[in-house]
Coordinates of C-alpha atoms in Angstrom, one line a residue:
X2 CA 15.0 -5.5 -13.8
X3 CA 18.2 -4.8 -15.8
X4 CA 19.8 -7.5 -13.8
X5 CA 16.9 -10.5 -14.5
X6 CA 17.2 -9.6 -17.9
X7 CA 21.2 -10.0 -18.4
X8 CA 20.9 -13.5 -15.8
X9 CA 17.5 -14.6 -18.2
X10 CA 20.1 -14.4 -21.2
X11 CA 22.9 -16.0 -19.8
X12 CA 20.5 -18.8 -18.6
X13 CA 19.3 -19.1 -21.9
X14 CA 22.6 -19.5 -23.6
X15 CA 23.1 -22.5 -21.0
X16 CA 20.3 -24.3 -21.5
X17 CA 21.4 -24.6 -25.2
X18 CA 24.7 -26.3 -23.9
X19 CA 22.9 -28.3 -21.4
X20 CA 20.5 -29.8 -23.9
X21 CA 23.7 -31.8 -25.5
X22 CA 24.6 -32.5 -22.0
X23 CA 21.3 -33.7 -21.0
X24 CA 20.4 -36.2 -24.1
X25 CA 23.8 -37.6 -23.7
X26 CA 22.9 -38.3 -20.1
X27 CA 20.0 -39.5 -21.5
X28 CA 21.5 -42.0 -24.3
X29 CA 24.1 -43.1 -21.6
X30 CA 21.4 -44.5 -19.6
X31 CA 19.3 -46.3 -22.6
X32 CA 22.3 -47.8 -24.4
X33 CA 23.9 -49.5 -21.0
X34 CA 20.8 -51.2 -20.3
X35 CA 20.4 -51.9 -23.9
X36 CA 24.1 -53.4 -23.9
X37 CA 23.1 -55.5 -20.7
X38 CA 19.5 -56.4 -21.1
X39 CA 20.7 -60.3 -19.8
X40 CA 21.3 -58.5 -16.4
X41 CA 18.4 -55.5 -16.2
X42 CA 15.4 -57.1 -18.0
X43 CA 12.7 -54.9 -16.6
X44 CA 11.8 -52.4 -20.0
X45 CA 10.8 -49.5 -17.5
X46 CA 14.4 -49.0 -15.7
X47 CA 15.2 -46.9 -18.6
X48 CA 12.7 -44.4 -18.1
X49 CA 14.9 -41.9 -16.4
X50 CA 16.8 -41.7 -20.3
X51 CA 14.2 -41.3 -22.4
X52 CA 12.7 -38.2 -19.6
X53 CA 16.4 -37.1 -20.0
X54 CA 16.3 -36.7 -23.6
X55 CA 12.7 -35.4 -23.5
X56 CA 14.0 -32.6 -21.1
X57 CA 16.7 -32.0 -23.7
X58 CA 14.5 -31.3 -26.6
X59 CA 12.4 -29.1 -24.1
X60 CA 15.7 -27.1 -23.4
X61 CA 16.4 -25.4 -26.8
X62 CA 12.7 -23.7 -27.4
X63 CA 12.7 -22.6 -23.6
X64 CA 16.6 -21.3 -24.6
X65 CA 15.4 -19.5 -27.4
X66 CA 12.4 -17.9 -25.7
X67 CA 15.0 -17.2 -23.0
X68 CA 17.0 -14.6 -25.0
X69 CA 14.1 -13.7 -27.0
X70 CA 12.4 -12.4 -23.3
X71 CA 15.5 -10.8 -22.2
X72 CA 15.9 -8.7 -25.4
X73 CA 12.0 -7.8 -26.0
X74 CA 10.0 -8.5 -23.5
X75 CA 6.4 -9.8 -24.7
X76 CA 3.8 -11.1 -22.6
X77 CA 3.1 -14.2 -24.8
X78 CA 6.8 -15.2 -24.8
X79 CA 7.1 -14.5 -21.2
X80 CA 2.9 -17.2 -20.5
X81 CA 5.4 -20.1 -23.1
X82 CA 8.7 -19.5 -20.7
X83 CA 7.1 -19.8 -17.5
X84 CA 4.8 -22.9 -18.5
X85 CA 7.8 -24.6 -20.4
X86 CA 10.4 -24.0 -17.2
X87 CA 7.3 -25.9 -15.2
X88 CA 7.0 -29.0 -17.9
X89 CA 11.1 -28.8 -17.5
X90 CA 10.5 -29.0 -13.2
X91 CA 8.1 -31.8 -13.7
X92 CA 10.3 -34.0 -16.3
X93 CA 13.8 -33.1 -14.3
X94 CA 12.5 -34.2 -10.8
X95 CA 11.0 -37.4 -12.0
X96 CA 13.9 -37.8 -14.1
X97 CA 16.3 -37.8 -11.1
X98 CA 13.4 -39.0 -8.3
X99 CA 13.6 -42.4 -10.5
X100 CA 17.3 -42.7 -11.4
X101 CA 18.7 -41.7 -7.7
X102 CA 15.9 -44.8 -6.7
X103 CA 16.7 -47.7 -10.1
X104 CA 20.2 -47.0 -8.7
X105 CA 20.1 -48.1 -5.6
X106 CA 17.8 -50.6 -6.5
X107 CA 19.5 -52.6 -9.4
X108 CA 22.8 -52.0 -7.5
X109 CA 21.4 -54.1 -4.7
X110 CA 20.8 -56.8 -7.7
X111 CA 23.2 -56.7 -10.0
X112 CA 25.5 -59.7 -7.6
X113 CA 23.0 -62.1 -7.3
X114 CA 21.8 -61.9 -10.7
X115 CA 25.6 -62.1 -12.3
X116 CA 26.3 -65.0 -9.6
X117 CA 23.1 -66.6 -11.3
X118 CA 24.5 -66.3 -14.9
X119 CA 27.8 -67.7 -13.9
X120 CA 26.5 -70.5 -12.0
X121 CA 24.1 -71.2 -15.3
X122 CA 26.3 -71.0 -17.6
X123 CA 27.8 -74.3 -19.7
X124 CA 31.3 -74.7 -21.3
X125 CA 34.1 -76.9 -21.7
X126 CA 37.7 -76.3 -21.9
X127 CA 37.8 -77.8 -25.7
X128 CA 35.5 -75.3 -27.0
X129 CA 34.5 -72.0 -27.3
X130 CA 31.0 -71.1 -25.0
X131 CA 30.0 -68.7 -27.6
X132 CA 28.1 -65.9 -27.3
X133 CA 26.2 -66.3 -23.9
X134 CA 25.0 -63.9 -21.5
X135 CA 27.9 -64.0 -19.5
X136 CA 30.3 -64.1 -22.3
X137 CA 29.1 -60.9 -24.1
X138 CA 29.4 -59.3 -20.4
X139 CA 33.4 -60.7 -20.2
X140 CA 34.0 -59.4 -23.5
X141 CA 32.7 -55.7 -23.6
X142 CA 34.2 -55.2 -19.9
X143 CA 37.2 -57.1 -20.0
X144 CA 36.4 -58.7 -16.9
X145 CA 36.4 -62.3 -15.4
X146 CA 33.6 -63.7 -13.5
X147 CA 31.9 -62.0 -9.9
X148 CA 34.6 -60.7 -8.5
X149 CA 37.0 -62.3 -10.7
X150 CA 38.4 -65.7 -12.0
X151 CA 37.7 -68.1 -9.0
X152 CA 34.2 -68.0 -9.4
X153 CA 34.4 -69.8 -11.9
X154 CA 36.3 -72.8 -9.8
X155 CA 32.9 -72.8 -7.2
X156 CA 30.5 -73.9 -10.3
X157 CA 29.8 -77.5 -10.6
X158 CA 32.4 -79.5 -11.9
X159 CA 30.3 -81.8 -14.0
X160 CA 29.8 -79.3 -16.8
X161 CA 33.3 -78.8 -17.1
X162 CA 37.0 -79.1 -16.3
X163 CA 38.3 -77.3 -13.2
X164 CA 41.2 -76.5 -15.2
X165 CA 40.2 -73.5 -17.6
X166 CA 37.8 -70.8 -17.5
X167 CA 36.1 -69.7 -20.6
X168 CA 37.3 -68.0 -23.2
X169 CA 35.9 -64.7 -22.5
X170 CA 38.0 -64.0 -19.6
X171 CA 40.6 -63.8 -21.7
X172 CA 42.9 -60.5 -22.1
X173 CA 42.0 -59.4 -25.7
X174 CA 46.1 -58.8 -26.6
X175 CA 46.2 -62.7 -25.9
X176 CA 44.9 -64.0 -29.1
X177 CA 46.2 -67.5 -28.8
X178 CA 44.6 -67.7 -25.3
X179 CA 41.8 -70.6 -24.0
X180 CA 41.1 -69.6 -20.6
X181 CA 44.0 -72.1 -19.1
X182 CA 44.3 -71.4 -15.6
X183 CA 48.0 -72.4 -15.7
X184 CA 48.4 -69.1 -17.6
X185 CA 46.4 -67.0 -15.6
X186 CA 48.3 -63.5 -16.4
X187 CA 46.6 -63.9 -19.8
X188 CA 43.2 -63.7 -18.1
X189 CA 41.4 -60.6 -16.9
X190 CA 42.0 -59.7 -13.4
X191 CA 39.2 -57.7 -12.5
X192 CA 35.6 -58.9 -12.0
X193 CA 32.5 -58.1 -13.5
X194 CA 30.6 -56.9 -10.6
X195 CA 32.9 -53.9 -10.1
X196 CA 32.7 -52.7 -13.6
X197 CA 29.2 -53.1 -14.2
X198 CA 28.7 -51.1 -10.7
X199 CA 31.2 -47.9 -11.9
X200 CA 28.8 -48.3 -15.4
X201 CA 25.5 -48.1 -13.7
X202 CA 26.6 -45.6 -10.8
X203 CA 28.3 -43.1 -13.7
X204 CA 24.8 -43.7 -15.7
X205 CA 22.4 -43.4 -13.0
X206 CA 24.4 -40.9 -11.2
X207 CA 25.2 -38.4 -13.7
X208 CA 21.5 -38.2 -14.9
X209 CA 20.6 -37.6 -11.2
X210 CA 23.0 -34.9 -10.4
X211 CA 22.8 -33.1 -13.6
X212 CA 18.9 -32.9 -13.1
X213 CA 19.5 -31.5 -9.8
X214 CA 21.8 -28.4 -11.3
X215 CA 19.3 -28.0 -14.2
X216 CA 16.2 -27.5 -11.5
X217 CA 18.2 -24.8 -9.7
X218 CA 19.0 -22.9 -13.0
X219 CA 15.4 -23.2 -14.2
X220 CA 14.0 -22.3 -10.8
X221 CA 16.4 -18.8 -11.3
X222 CA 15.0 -18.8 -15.0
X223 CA 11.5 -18.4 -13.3
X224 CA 12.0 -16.0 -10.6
X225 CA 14.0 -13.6 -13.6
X226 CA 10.8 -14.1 -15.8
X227 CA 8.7 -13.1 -13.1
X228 CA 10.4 -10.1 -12.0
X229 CA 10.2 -8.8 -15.8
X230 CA 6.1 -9.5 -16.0
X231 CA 6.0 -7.9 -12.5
X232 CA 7.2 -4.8 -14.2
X233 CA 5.0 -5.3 -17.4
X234 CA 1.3 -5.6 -15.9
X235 CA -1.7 -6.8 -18.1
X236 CA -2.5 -3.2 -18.9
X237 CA -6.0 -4.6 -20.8
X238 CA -7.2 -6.4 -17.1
X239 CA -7.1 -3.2 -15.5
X240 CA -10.6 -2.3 -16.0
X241 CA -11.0 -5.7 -13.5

């Protein structure tokens, strides 16, 4: 008993530090597919953040209670832990079910759909393409087409002149730069496909994995809770 009561505290003083964890986790996920709506247009891919950040908010009450239970046990405090630890199951495993699943699935996507935008997309070496889809993605990454700048010599040649790229795959130190392919050490060397992979993998992956620890932790939260009401009967049921 004396041992699930010093493991209930410690457990609650982590849950407070896993609830900042958690909602970044959460965040991570809903401001990259904010950020890259042109490439992940389906609203509900973000689900797995906003369950994130819902389990975070869960985490500090079921913290409190946690040290609360470990100092004075009371059976009211100890009905709110256990049902709070099973909302927290419920929310975790459907958190990382759907991330672990999005991953793999907009992973799978994410080539075709970038090769799409590049093969769409309209410029000319005399002027600046703007803000595009494609462009906005160059910038923020610092990247240069799929898989990098000679994608963007297999386009058709009647929008433009095989002799440039645009703008946006320029290197931002380079300030005088317009995407001239006989200065190509001014141009980013990386493509976008790799970057937006690491983004997506850290995103999806972290939310996953963290769930993962957090079930085990709350799964030990439960077992210490119901070792201290096994040892605190419902003296008024007796008469049952």
């Amino acid at each position: 008993r004396s041992s699930a009561r010093s493991l209930l505290k410690f457990l609650g003083f982590i849950f407070w530090g896993t609830a900042a964890a958690q909602a970044f986790g959460g965040v991570l996920v809903i401001l990259m597919l904010k950020n890259y709506r042109h490439l992940f247009q389906e609203s509900y891919l973000s689900l797995p953040g906003w369950l994130a950040l819902a389990t975070a908010l869960i985490l500090l009450p079921t913290g409190v209670l946690a040290v609360s239970i470990s100092v004075k046990c009371s059976r009211n405090q100890q009905g709110t832990l256990m049902f709070l630890l099973l909302l927290l199951l419920c929310l975790e495993m459907s958190s990382a079910a759907l991330a672990r699943s999005y991953y793999v699935r907009t992973a799978s996507q994410l080539e075709s759909v970038m090769g799409y935008l590049v093969h769409q997309h309209k410029w000319t070496c005399s002027q600046d393409s703007g803000n595009s889809a494609v462009d906005v993605i160059q910038r923020k990454l610092q990247c240069c087409g799929v898989h990098n700048y000679t994608d963007w010599l297999k386009t058709s040649s009647s929008w433009h002149d095989l002799a440039c790229v645009p703008e946006s795959c320029c290197k931002e130190k380079h300030s005088h730069c317009r995407g001239d392919l006989s200065h190509v050490e001014q141009l980013s060397e990386e493509g976008c496909l790799k970057k937006l992979e690491g983004q997506l993998c850290f995103a999806m992956l972290y939310v996953f994995w963290f769930c993962t620890v957090l079930i085990i932790l709350e799964l030990l939260a439960g077992v210490s809770n119901g070792i201290l009401m096994r040892h605190q009967p419902f003296h008024e049921l007796h008469i049952l």
